Coordinates of C-alpha atoms in Angstrom, one line a residue:
M16 CA 81.0 77.4 116.9
A17 CA 82.8 80.7 117.0
P18 CA 84.9 81.6 113.9
Y19 CA 88.5 80.3 113.9
D20 CA 89.9 83.9 114.1
D21 CA 88.0 84.5 117.4
W22 CA 89.8 81.6 119.0
N23 CA 93.1 83.0 118.0
R24 CA 92.4 86.4 119.4
V25 CA 92.5 85.6 123.1
D26 CA 93.8 88.6 125.0
D27 CA 95.9 89.7 122.0
D28 CA 95.7 93.3 123.2
D29 CA 97.8 92.4 126.2
E30 CA 100.2 90.1 124.3
D31 CA 103.8 90.4 125.5
E32 CA 105.9 90.3 122.4
L33 CA 109.2 90.0 124.2
Q34 CA 110.1 88.2 127.4
D35 CA 111.8 91.0 129.2
N36 CA 111.8 94.8 129.3
A37 CA 113.2 95.0 125.8
L38 CA 109.6 95.1 124.7
F39 CA 109.7 98.8 125.3
D40 CA 113.1 99.2 123.5
A41 CA 113.3 101.0 120.2
K42 CA 109.7 102.0 119.9
K43 CA 110.6 105.6 118.9
D44 CA 113.2 107.0 116.6
V45 CA 115.1 110.2 117.4
I46 CA 117.1 111.9 114.7
L47 CA 119.3 115.0 115.3
F48 CA 120.5 116.8 112.2
C49 CA 124.1 118.1 112.9
I50 CA 124.8 120.5 110.0
D51 CA 128.0 122.4 109.2
C52 CA 127.6 126.1 108.6
S53 CA 131.1 126.8 107.3
P54 CA 131.7 129.3 104.5
S55 CA 131.9 126.4 101.9
M56 CA 128.5 125.2 103.0
L57 CA 127.0 128.7 102.6
Q58 CA 128.7 129.4 99.3
L59 CA 126.1 130.1 96.6
R60 CA 126.0 127.8 93.6
P61 CA 123.7 127.5 90.6
D62 CA 120.5 125.5 91.4
P63 CA 120.6 122.2 89.5
E64 CA 116.8 122.3 89.1
E65 CA 116.5 126.0 88.1
E66 CA 119.6 127.5 86.6
S67 CA 118.3 131.1 87.1
K68 CA 118.3 130.6 90.9
M69 CA 121.2 130.2 93.4
T70 CA 121.4 127.7 96.2
S71 CA 123.9 126.4 98.8
H72 CA 124.8 123.1 100.5
L73 CA 123.3 124.4 103.8
Y74 CA 120.0 125.2 102.0
A75 CA 119.9 121.7 100.5
A76 CA 120.6 120.1 104.0
L77 CA 117.8 122.1 105.7
D78 CA 115.5 121.3 102.8
S79 CA 116.3 117.6 103.1
A80 CA 115.7 117.8 106.9
M81 CA 112.3 119.5 106.3
N82 CA 111.2 116.9 103.7
L83 CA 112.2 114.0 106.0
Q84 CA 110.3 115.5 108.8
K85 CA 107.2 115.9 106.6
R86 CA 107.5 112.3 105.6
K87 CA 107.8 111.2 109.3
V88 CA 104.6 113.1 110.1
V89 CA 102.6 110.4 108.4
T90 CA 105.0 107.4 108.6
G91 CA 106.4 107.9 112.1
P92 CA 104.3 110.4 114.1
N93 CA 105.8 109.3 117.4
D94 CA 109.4 110.0 116.4
S95 CA 111.4 113.1 117.4
F96 CA 113.6 115.4 115.4
G97 CA 116.1 118.2 116.1
I98 CA 118.5 120.4 114.2
L99 CA 121.9 121.5 115.5
L100 CA 124.1 123.9 113.5
F101 CA 127.8 124.2 114.1
N102 CA 130.5 126.7 112.9
T103 CA 128.1 129.6 113.2
T104 CA 128.4 132.7 115.4
R105 CA 124.6 132.9 116.1
K106 CA 124.0 132.7 119.8
Q107 CA 121.3 130.9 121.7
N108 CA 118.9 133.6 123.1
T109 CA 116.2 131.4 124.5
P110 CA 115.6 130.5 128.2
R111 CA 117.2 127.4 129.6
T112 CA 116.4 124.6 127.3
Q113 CA 118.2 121.7 125.6
G114 CA 120.5 124.2 123.9
S115 CA 121.7 126.0 127.0
E116 CA 124.6 123.7 127.5
I117 CA 126.0 123.4 124.0
K118 CA 129.5 124.5 123.2
K119 CA 130.5 127.9 121.7
N120 CA 129.9 128.6 118.0
M121 CA 127.0 126.2 117.9
F122 CA 123.2 126.9 117.6
L123 CA 120.3 124.6 118.3
Y124 CA 117.8 125.6 115.7
Q125 CA 115.2 122.9 116.6
S126 CA 115.1 121.4 120.0
I127 CA 114.5 117.6 120.0
G128 CA 110.8 117.0 120.4
P129 CA 107.9 115.2 118.8
L130 CA 107.0 116.2 115.2
S131 CA 104.9 119.3 115.1
A132 CA 103.4 121.0 112.1
P133 CA 104.0 124.6 113.4
V134 CA 107.7 123.8 113.9
I135 CA 108.1 122.3 110.4
Q136 CA 106.2 125.3 108.9
E137 CA 108.6 127.6 110.6
L138 CA 111.5 125.9 108.7
I139 CA 109.4 125.9 105.5
Q140 CA 109.0 129.7 105.9
L141 CA 112.8 130.1 106.3
L142 CA 113.4 128.1 103.1
H143 CA 110.8 130.1 101.2
T144 CA 112.5 133.4 102.3
T145 CA 115.9 132.0 101.2
Q146 CA 114.5 131.2 97.8
E147 CA 113.7 134.9 97.4
N148 CA 116.9 136.1 99.0
P149 CA 119.8 133.5 98.8
E150 CA 121.8 135.5 101.3
E151 CA 119.2 134.9 104.0
L152 CA 120.9 131.8 105.5
R153 CA 124.2 133.7 105.7
K154 CA 122.4 136.5 107.5
Q155 CA 120.6 134.1 109.9
F156 CA 123.6 131.8 110.6
P157 CA 126.8 133.8 110.0
P158 CA 129.9 131.5 109.7
T159 CA 132.8 131.5 112.1
D160 CA 136.4 132.4 111.2
S161 CA 137.8 129.2 112.7
R162 CA 136.3 125.8 112.8
V163 CA 134.7 124.2 115.9
A164 CA 136.5 121.2 117.4
M165 CA 134.6 118.0 116.3
G166 CA 135.0 116.8 119.9
D167 CA 132.9 119.8 121.0
V168 CA 130.3 119.0 118.2
F169 CA 129.9 115.4 119.4
T170 CA 129.7 116.5 123.1
S171 CA 127.0 119.0 122.2
C172 CA 125.1 116.3 120.4
N173 CA 125.3 114.1 123.4
W174 CA 123.9 116.8 125.7
V175 CA 121.1 117.7 123.4
I176 CA 120.0 114.1 122.9
R177 CA 120.4 113.4 126.7
D178 CA 118.0 116.3 127.6
G179 CA 115.4 115.7 124.8
A180 CA 115.3 112.1 123.7
P181 CA 113.4 109.3 125.5
K182 CA 115.7 106.7 127.1
T183 CA 114.1 103.8 125.3
A184 CA 114.3 105.3 121.8
T185 CA 116.8 104.6 119.0
K186 CA 119.0 107.7 118.8
R187 CA 120.9 108.8 115.6
V188 CA 122.9 111.8 114.5
F189 CA 122.9 112.7 110.8
L190 CA 126.2 114.5 110.3
I191 CA 126.3 116.7 107.2
T192 CA 129.5 118.4 106.1
D193 CA 131.7 119.0 103.1
E194 CA 135.0 119.4 105.1
D195 CA 137.1 116.3 105.0
D196 CA 139.8 117.5 107.4
P197 CA 138.5 119.9 110.1
H198 CA 141.8 119.7 112.1
P199 CA 144.7 119.2 109.7
S200 CA 147.5 119.9 112.2
S201 CA 146.1 118.9 115.6
K202 CA 146.5 115.3 116.8
Q203 CA 145.0 116.3 120.2
L204 CA 141.7 117.4 118.6
R205 CA 141.5 114.1 116.6
I206 CA 141.9 112.1 119.8
S207 CA 139.3 114.3 121.6
A208 CA 136.9 113.6 118.8
Q209 CA 137.4 109.9 119.1
T210 CA 136.9 110.0 122.8
T211 CA 133.7 112.0 122.7
L212 CA 132.4 109.8 119.9
E213 CA 132.9 106.8 122.2
D214 CA 130.8 108.6 124.8
L215 CA 128.0 108.9 122.2
A216 CA 128.2 105.2 121.4
Q217 CA 128.0 104.3 125.1
A218 CA 124.8 106.4 125.3
G219 CA 123.3 104.4 122.4
V220 CA 123.7 107.1 119.8
V221 CA 124.8 106.2 116.3
V222 CA 126.4 108.8 114.0
E223 CA 125.5 108.4 110.4
P224 CA 127.6 110.6 108.1
F225 CA 126.5 112.4 104.9
F226 CA 129.6 113.7 103.2
I227 CA 129.2 116.2 100.4
Q228 CA 131.7 116.3 97.6
T229 CA 131.8 118.2 94.4
E230 CA 134.1 118.1 91.3
D231 CA 136.1 121.1 92.6
K232 CA 136.2 119.8 96.2
P233 CA 136.5 116.0 96.6
F234 CA 136.1 114.4 100.0
D235 CA 139.0 112.3 101.3
V236 CA 137.8 110.3 104.3
T237 CA 141.4 109.1 105.1
K238 CA 142.3 112.6 106.3
F239 CA 140.1 112.5 109.4
Y240 CA 136.9 110.6 109.5
S241 CA 138.1 107.1 108.6
T242 CA 139.9 107.0 111.9
V243 CA 137.3 108.9 114.0
L244 CA 134.0 107.4 113.0
E245 CA 133.7 103.7 113.8
T246 CA 132.1 102.4 110.6
N247 CA 132.9 100.0 107.8
A248 CA 131.0 102.0 105.2
F249 CA 133.9 104.1 104.0
V250 CA 135.2 101.6 101.6
D251 CA 132.8 99.2 99.7
D252 CA 135.6 97.2 98.1
T253 CA 139.0 96.5 99.7
D254 CA 140.6 96.7 96.2
L255 CA 139.6 100.3 95.9
D256 CA 141.6 103.3 97.0
P257 CA 140.7 104.0 100.7
S258 CA 140.6 107.7 99.9
V259 CA 137.7 107.2 97.5
L260 CA 134.4 107.9 99.2
A261 CA 132.0 104.9 99.3
E262 CA 128.6 105.4 97.6
S263 CA 126.8 104.4 100.8
I264 CA 127.9 107.7 102.5
S265 CA 128.8 109.8 99.5
V266 CA 126.6 112.7 98.3
S267 CA 128.3 113.6 95.0
R268 CA 125.3 115.8 94.1
I269 CA 123.6 117.8 96.7
E270 CA 120.2 117.1 95.2
D271 CA 120.8 113.4 96.1
L272 CA 121.0 114.2 99.8
L273 CA 117.3 113.5 100.5
S274 CA 117.3 110.2 98.6
Q275 CA 120.4 109.1 100.6
M276 CA 118.5 110.0 103.9
K277 CA 115.4 108.0 102.8
F278 CA 117.5 104.8 102.5
R279 CA 118.5 105.1 106.2
E280 CA 115.2 106.6 107.4
V281 CA 113.9 103.4 108.9
T282 CA 115.9 102.0 111.8
K283 CA 116.6 98.3 112.3
R284 CA 114.4 97.2 115.3
A285 CA 114.4 93.9 117.0
L286 CA 111.3 91.8 116.7
F287 CA 112.0 89.7 119.7
N288 CA 114.5 89.2 122.5
I289 CA 114.4 85.7 123.8
P290 CA 116.7 83.1 125.4
F291 CA 118.3 80.4 123.2
E292 CA 118.7 77.1 125.2
L293 CA 121.7 75.1 123.7
A294 CA 121.5 72.4 126.4
Q295 CA 120.0 71.9 129.9
G296 CA 121.3 74.7 132.0
F297 CA 123.2 76.3 129.1
T298 CA 121.4 79.4 127.7
I299 CA 122.4 82.5 125.7
G300 CA 120.4 85.5 124.7
V301 CA 119.5 86.4 121.1
K302 CA 117.6 89.2 119.3
G303 CA 115.6 88.5 116.2
Y304 CA 115.3 90.8 113.1
G305 CA 112.9 90.6 110.2
L306 CA 114.7 90.8 106.8
V307 CA 111.6 91.1 104.7
T308 CA 108.6 93.1 106.1
E309 CA 105.4 94.1 104.3
Q310 CA 105.0 97.9 104.3
K311 CA 101.5 98.9 105.3
K312 CA 99.5 102.1 105.9
G313 CA 99.6 103.4 109.4
E314 CA 96.8 102.8 111.9
Y315 CA 93.9 105.2 111.6
K316 CA 92.4 107.0 114.6
Y317 CA 89.0 108.0 115.7
F318 CA 88.2 111.7 116.2
V319 CA 85.4 113.5 117.9
D320 CA 83.9 116.5 116.2
L321 CA 83.5 119.2 118.8
G322 CA 82.4 121.9 116.4
D323 CA 85.4 124.2 116.6
R324 CA 88.0 121.5 116.8
L325 CA 88.6 117.8 116.5
E326 CA 90.0 115.7 119.3
V327 CA 91.3 112.2 119.3
A328 CA 88.7 109.8 120.8
I329 CA 89.8 107.3 123.5
V330 CA 89.0 103.8 122.2
K331 CA 88.5 101.0 124.6
T332 CA 88.2 97.4 123.6
G333 CA 86.4 94.9 125.8
Q334 CA 83.2 93.1 126.6
L335 CA 80.1 95.2 127.5
D336 CA 77.4 94.0 129.9
E337 CA 74.3 95.1 127.9
D338 CA 72.0 94.9 131.0
R339 CA 74.1 97.1 133.3
Q340 CA 76.0 99.0 130.5
V341 CA 79.3 98.4 132.2
E342 CA 82.6 96.9 131.0
V343 CA 83.1 93.3 132.0
D344 CA 86.4 92.4 133.6
K345 CA 88.5 90.3 131.3
S346 CA 89.1 87.8 134.1
N347 CA 85.4 87.0 134.1
V348 CA 85.2 86.3 130.4
V349 CA 85.2 82.6 129.4
Y350 CA 85.4 81.0 126.0
G351 CA 83.4 78.1 124.7
M352 CA 81.8 76.6 121.6
A353 CA 78.3 75.6 120.7
V354 CA 77.7 71.8 121.0
V355 CA 75.2 70.2 118.6
G356 CA 72.1 69.0 120.3
A357 CA 72.7 70.9 123.6
A358 CA 69.8 70.5 125.9
P359 CA 67.8 73.7 126.6
S360 CA 68.0 75.2 130.1
N361 CA 65.8 77.6 132.0
D362 CA 68.7 79.2 133.8
D363 CA 71.5 79.3 131.3
D364 CA 73.5 82.0 133.1
A365 CA 73.5 80.2 136.5
E366 CA 74.4 76.9 134.8
A367 CA 77.3 78.6 132.8
D368 CA 78.7 80.1 136.0
S369 CA 78.6 76.7 137.8
M370 CA 80.3 75.0 134.9
A371 CA 83.0 77.7 134.7
A372 CA 83.7 77.3 138.4
T373 CA 83.6 73.5 138.8
K374 CA 84.6 72.5 135.3
V375 CA 82.0 69.8 135.3
V376 CA 80.4 69.5 131.8
K377 CA 77.3 67.5 131.5
S378 CA 76.5 65.4 128.4
G379 CA 75.2 67.7 125.7
Q380 CA 76.2 70.9 127.5
R381 CA 78.8 73.6 126.6
P382 CA 82.4 73.4 127.9
F383 CA 84.0 76.7 128.9
Y384 CA 87.6 77.7 129.3
T385 CA 89.3 80.8 130.7
A386 CA 91.7 83.0 128.7
D387 CA 94.8 81.4 130.5
E388 CA 93.6 77.9 129.5
M389 CA 93.0 79.0 125.9
R390 CA 96.5 80.4 125.8
T391 CA 97.8 77.1 127.2
F392 CA 96.1 75.2 124.4
R393 CA 97.9 77.4 121.9
T394 CA 101.4 77.6 123.5
L395 CA 101.5 74.2 125.1
S396 CA 102.5 76.1 128.3
L397 CA 105.9 77.0 126.8
E398 CA 107.6 80.3 127.5
P399 CA 109.1 82.4 124.7
G400 CA 112.5 81.0 123.6
L401 CA 114.4 78.8 121.3
K402 CA 115.6 75.3 122.2
L403 CA 118.2 73.5 120.2
L404 CA 117.2 69.9 119.4
G405 CA 120.0 68.7 117.3
F406 CA 121.9 69.0 114.0
K407 CA 121.5 67.7 110.4
P408 CA 123.6 67.9 107.2
R409 CA 123.1 71.1 105.4
D410 CA 122.0 69.4 102.2
T411 CA 118.9 68.0 104.0
L412 CA 117.3 71.5 104.0
R413 CA 115.2 71.5 100.9
F414 CA 114.1 74.5 98.9
E415 CA 110.4 73.8 99.4
D416 CA 110.9 73.8 103.2
N417 CA 111.1 77.6 103.1
V418 CA 107.4 78.4 103.1
K419 CA 107.6 81.6 105.2
H420 CA 110.0 84.5 105.6
S421 CA 113.0 83.6 107.7
Q422 CA 114.3 85.8 110.5
F423 CA 117.8 86.7 111.5
I424 CA 119.1 86.2 115.0
Y425 CA 122.1 87.9 116.6
P426 CA 123.6 87.5 120.1
E427 CA 122.3 89.8 122.9
E428 CA 124.7 90.2 125.8
T429 CA 122.8 92.2 128.4
T430 CA 120.6 89.3 129.6
Y431 CA 123.1 86.5 129.5
A432 CA 126.8 87.3 129.8
G433 CA 129.1 85.5 127.4
S434 CA 126.3 85.2 124.7
K435 CA 128.5 86.7 121.9
R436 CA 131.4 84.3 122.5
T437 CA 129.2 81.3 122.7
F438 CA 127.2 82.3 119.7
S439 CA 130.3 82.9 117.6
A440 CA 131.8 79.5 118.6
L441 CA 128.6 77.7 117.6
L442 CA 128.4 79.6 114.3
K443 CA 132.0 78.8 113.3
S444 CA 131.6 75.2 114.3
M445 CA 128.4 74.7 112.2
I446 CA 129.9 76.5 109.2
K447 CA 133.0 74.3 109.4
K448 CA 131.0 71.1 109.7
K449 CA 128.4 72.2 107.1
V450 CA 125.4 71.4 109.3
I451 CA 122.2 73.1 110.2
G452 CA 120.4 73.1 113.5
L453 CA 116.9 72.1 114.4
A454 CA 115.1 74.0 117.1
R455 CA 111.7 74.4 118.8
G456 CA 110.7 78.0 119.1
V457 CA 108.1 80.2 120.6
L458 CA 109.0 83.7 119.5
R459 CA 106.1 85.6 121.3
R460 CA 104.3 84.9 124.5
N461 CA 101.0 84.2 122.7
S462 CA 102.2 82.3 119.6
T463 CA 102.2 78.6 118.7
P464 CA 105.3 76.5 119.0
T465 CA 107.1 76.0 115.7
M466 CA 110.0 73.9 114.4
Y467 CA 112.9 76.0 113.0
A468 CA 115.9 75.2 110.8
I469 CA 118.9 77.2 112.0
L470 CA 121.0 78.1 108.9
P471 CA 124.4 79.6 109.7
Q472 CA 125.7 82.6 107.7
D473 CA 129.3 83.7 107.7
E474 CA 130.2 87.4 107.5
D475 CA 130.7 88.8 104.0
V476 CA 132.3 92.2 104.1
N477 CA 131.9 92.9 100.3
E478 CA 128.2 92.1 100.4
M479 CA 127.6 93.8 103.7
E480 CA 126.2 90.6 105.2
P481 CA 126.7 90.1 109.0
A482 CA 127.5 86.8 110.7
G483 CA 124.6 85.1 112.4
F484 CA 121.8 82.6 112.0
H485 CA 118.7 82.5 109.8
I486 CA 115.8 80.7 111.5
I487 CA 113.5 79.2 108.9
P488 CA 110.0 78.1 110.0
L489 CA 109.6 74.5 108.9
P490 CA 106.2 73.4 107.6
F491 CA 104.0 70.8 109.2
A492 CA 102.6 67.9 107.2
D493 CA 99.4 69.7 106.4
D494 CA 101.1 72.9 105.3
I495 CA 102.3 71.3 102.0
R496 CA 100.1 69.6 99.4
S497 CA 101.4 67.8 96.4
A498 CA 100.7 69.7 93.2
P499 CA 99.0 67.8 90.3
I500 CA 101.5 66.6 87.8
E501 CA 100.9 68.0 84.4
E502 CA 102.9 67.5 81.2
G503 CA 105.3 70.4 80.7
Y504 CA 106.2 72.0 77.4
I505 CA 109.7 73.4 76.9
A506 CA 110.3 76.3 74.5
S507 CA 112.7 75.7 71.7
D508 CA 116.3 76.9 71.8
S509 CA 115.7 79.5 69.1
L510 CA 112.7 81.0 71.1
K511 CA 114.8 81.1 74.2
D512 CA 117.6 82.9 72.4
R513 CA 115.1 85.5 71.1
A514 CA 113.8 86.1 74.6
R515 CA 117.3 86.3 76.1
A516 CA 118.3 89.0 73.6
W517 CA 115.6 91.5 74.6
I518 CA 115.9 90.6 78.3
N519 CA 119.6 91.5 78.2
K520 CA 118.8 94.8 76.6
T521 CA 116.3 95.8 79.2
T522 CA 118.1 94.5 82.3
I523 CA 119.2 97.2 84.9
K524 CA 122.9 96.9 85.0
S525 CA 123.4 98.7 88.3
G526 CA 121.2 96.2 90.1
Y527 CA 117.7 96.6 91.7
I528 CA 117.4 98.8 94.7
P529 CA 114.0 98.4 96.3
D530 CA 114.2 101.8 98.1
S531 CA 114.3 103.5 94.8
Y532 CA 110.9 102.2 93.8
P533 CA 108.4 103.0 96.6
N534 CA 105.0 101.4 96.7
P535 CA 102.8 103.7 94.6
A536 CA 99.7 103.1 96.6
L537 CA 101.4 104.0 99.9
A538 CA 103.3 106.9 98.4
F539 CA 100.0 108.4 97.0
H540 CA 98.3 107.9 100.4
Y541 CA 101.2 109.5 102.3
D542 CA 101.3 112.5 99.9
Q543 CA 97.7 113.2 100.5
L544 CA 98.1 112.9 104.3
E545 CA 101.1 115.2 104.1
A546 CA 99.3 117.8 102.1
S547 CA 96.4 117.7 104.6
A548 CA 98.6 117.9 107.6
F549 CA 100.3 121.1 106.3
R550 CA 97.2 122.5 104.7
E551 CA 98.7 122.4 101.3
E552 CA 96.9 121.9 98.0
F553 CA 97.3 118.3 96.7
N554 CA 97.6 117.8 92.9
P555 CA 97.0 114.1 92.0
D556 CA 98.3 114.7 88.5
A557 CA 101.7 115.7 89.9
F558 CA 102.1 112.4 91.6
E559 CA 104.9 110.3 90.0
D560 CA 104.7 106.5 90.0
L561 CA 108.3 105.3 89.9
T562 CA 107.2 101.7 89.3
E563 CA 105.7 102.4 85.9
P564 CA 107.9 101.1 83.1
N565 CA 109.5 103.5 80.8
V566 CA 107.8 102.2 77.6
D567 CA 109.5 104.7 75.3
L568 CA 113.0 103.6 76.5
I569 CA 112.1 99.9 76.3
H570 CA 110.9 100.3 72.7
A571 CA 114.1 102.3 71.8
K572 CA 116.4 99.7 73.3
A573 CA 114.6 96.4 72.5
G574 CA 111.6 97.2 70.3
K575 CA 112.8 95.3 67.2
L576 CA 113.9 92.3 69.3
L577 CA 110.5 92.2 71.0
K578 CA 108.7 92.1 67.7
E579 CA 110.9 89.3 66.4
W580 CA 110.4 87.3 69.6
K581 CA 106.6 87.7 69.4
V582 CA 106.6 86.5 65.8
D583 CA 108.5 83.3 66.8
L584 CA 106.3 82.9 69.9
A585 CA 103.1 83.0 67.8
N586 CA 104.5 80.3 65.5
D587 CA 105.7 78.1 68.3
H588 CA 103.3 75.1 68.8
S589 CA 104.1 74.6 72.5
A590 CA 103.5 78.2 73.4
T591 CA 100.1 78.4 71.8
L592 CA 98.9 75.0 73.0
V593 CA 96.0 75.2 75.6
V594 CA 95.5 72.1 77.8
P595 CA 91.8 71.7 78.8
V596 CA 91.3 71.4 82.5
T597 CA 88.3 69.6 83.7
G598 CA 86.5 70.8 86.8
S599 CA 87.1 68.8 90.0
K600 CA 83.9 70.0 91.7
R601 CA 82.3 67.2 93.7
K602 CA 78.8 66.3 92.7
P603 CA 76.2 66.5 95.4
D604 CA 75.2 63.2 97.0
A605 CA 71.6 62.6 96.1
S606 CA 71.1 60.2 99.1
Q607 CA 71.4 63.1 101.5
N608 CA 68.1 64.6 100.2
S609 CA 66.1 61.4 100.0
I610 CA 63.2 60.9 102.4
D611 CA 61.7 57.7 103.5
L612 CA 58.0 57.3 102.6
L613 CA 57.0 56.1 106.1
E614 CA 58.9 59.0 107.7
V615 CA 56.9 61.5 105.5
K616 CA 53.6 60.0 106.7
T617 CA 54.7 60.1 110.3
R618 CA 55.7 63.8 110.0
F619 CA 52.3 64.5 108.3
E620 CA 50.4 63.0 111.2
E621 CA 52.5 65.0 113.7
G622 CA 52.2 68.2 111.6
S623 CA 56.0 68.7 111.4
L624 CA 56.6 68.7 107.7
M625 CA 58.1 72.2 108.1
K626 CA 61.2 70.6 109.5
Y627 CA 62.2 69.3 106.1
K628 CA 64.5 71.3 103.9
V629 CA 63.4 72.5 100.4
D630 CA 65.8 70.1 98.7
Q631 CA 64.3 67.2 100.6
L632 CA 60.8 68.2 99.8
K633 CA 61.7 68.6 96.1
A634 CA 63.4 65.2 96.1
F635 CA 60.2 63.6 97.6
C636 CA 58.0 65.4 95.0
R637 CA 60.1 64.2 92.1
S638 CA 59.9 60.6 93.4
Q639 CA 56.1 60.8 93.4
N640 CA 55.8 62.7 90.1
I641 CA 54.6 65.9 91.9
P642 CA 55.5 69.4 90.5
T643 CA 58.6 70.8 92.2
S644 CA 58.1 74.5 91.4
G645 CA 57.2 77.2 94.0
N646 CA 58.4 78.0 97.5
K647 CA 58.6 75.9 100.6
S648 CA 55.0 76.5 101.7
E649 CA 53.7 75.4 98.3
L650 CA 55.8 72.3 98.3
I651 CA 54.5 71.4 101.8
Q652 CA 50.9 71.9 100.6
R653 CA 51.4 69.5 97.8
V654 CA 53.0 66.9 100.1
E655 CA 50.0 67.2 102.5
D656 CA 47.6 66.8 99.6
W657 CA 49.4 63.7 98.5
C658 CA 49.4 62.3 102.1
K659 CA 45.6 62.9 102.3
L660 CA 45.0 61.0 99.1
H661 CA 47.2 58.1 100.1

């Protein structure tokens, strides 16, 4: 029989993950850096890393854009980038491109396009020149005397993205500025900015701000941006002063700009877009998002060495007819399994064709199924979607029922009008009645039906948790096995107090932020790819593993407490007790290798002793006090000699 995985790989290449055209939605990410070039952004300041050098906010912004593009070369090579500068007198002197329609006092430094090593190297060269001559950026992008209207900035962003970004991509604008009130005395310009920002939102563009503040120049969002930008990230806590800039959009130190961008580098992309049937003839649309996803290396590609260059090889997957050396049409491929004791046939191909066509399977022959039939076996002929089956009290959902990662669903209005209102009403009712839902779901067109628990979640503004449903895959009966019950040993109170003391000393008070500790294996892999792509020298010794514990700091904080805890641990009887575990390996059944004496004589007369296994031959030799050493041919010779004597 074919391996289990082969049966689960039926036409996976053509699997439709989503039911409608949303499959092609959000496959690419487009980021447009919109950077302020005002005199305060160009003002030279001491470099925090090297005090002997001078830098500026504009240099740090361009450096962050360059580093983010270098990261995307290996993590998202299909994404697109662009850089738009405003409040500069530099004019566009290129032929008609994306930047030909931008407003006055704006300059499109990088047109939106796929990531390209030469384009990034051009930006790297500009930054290297600026390191040698800090006034280079002011020379390249001289600032204006008066500020550009933010409405014109958003309009230019809309035009640039419209001309350069794919329609099905996620589109974002990274707005970088240190000016908290660009129009202090003009209400009309404020209204214009709000209007043009709404146009951006209708085009599917999200503006993500990065506001730079310093000790001598704080950033007060209430002056302009809190009323213009539609975001709830300005204030993390309602008890705080609204003029205080929230940490999620604040860049108090310019060297933190890149780290803030990394947090929002990955976009939130829907995993599926399916209908949710609440009752017969009553359906809404929902989108599903994965809250926990394993980060993996990108897919590798095959290249053909043509001597002077390397080109990407076109890889095709499919069945190959070895006789004619042509690719077999997938519709002609059938699936089957080997049947024990199948009768031999002189014309296997013709018989297989007849069986596939007529579906008449003779006794002892092989059954065959088409790809559509195999898919039907897996999906039970169900289309992608969720179907609500009923409700149960919330306390019936046990902890051990959560054996896989849950997914989060949110209403989707484009397919079914009124989905948001219906979704909200169902959510509020389930929260009020403290119940969970049970649903049958097929999330992808080629996946197996699964039972889900629908857990409602109310909106929590302080924790930044949206309102919606978690769908938890419920295990089947054979997914859970009862663990063997062993006697447990509980540590003494004094030992627990000793452990609690050093744990409190080494706990991170500010909380654990996963984005601050990247996977070292992936980071090392990406650094090598990045160096190779830009033809830079890679130094493995310079790689920093942020997941390595700071041993010196731990010893300084809790070294004495750890030693005291280890002494108590060594003296604790329950901690040093080892429970012997006996093996549970099943002993072989000796009866399976036993051979009947009459059967051996019959096989000897027929000359078919070779059909016996080595274990069977040895078992027979032991029963007749015959030596069991040697290979199979020697054992057969001894059995034949015994048969001749008897």
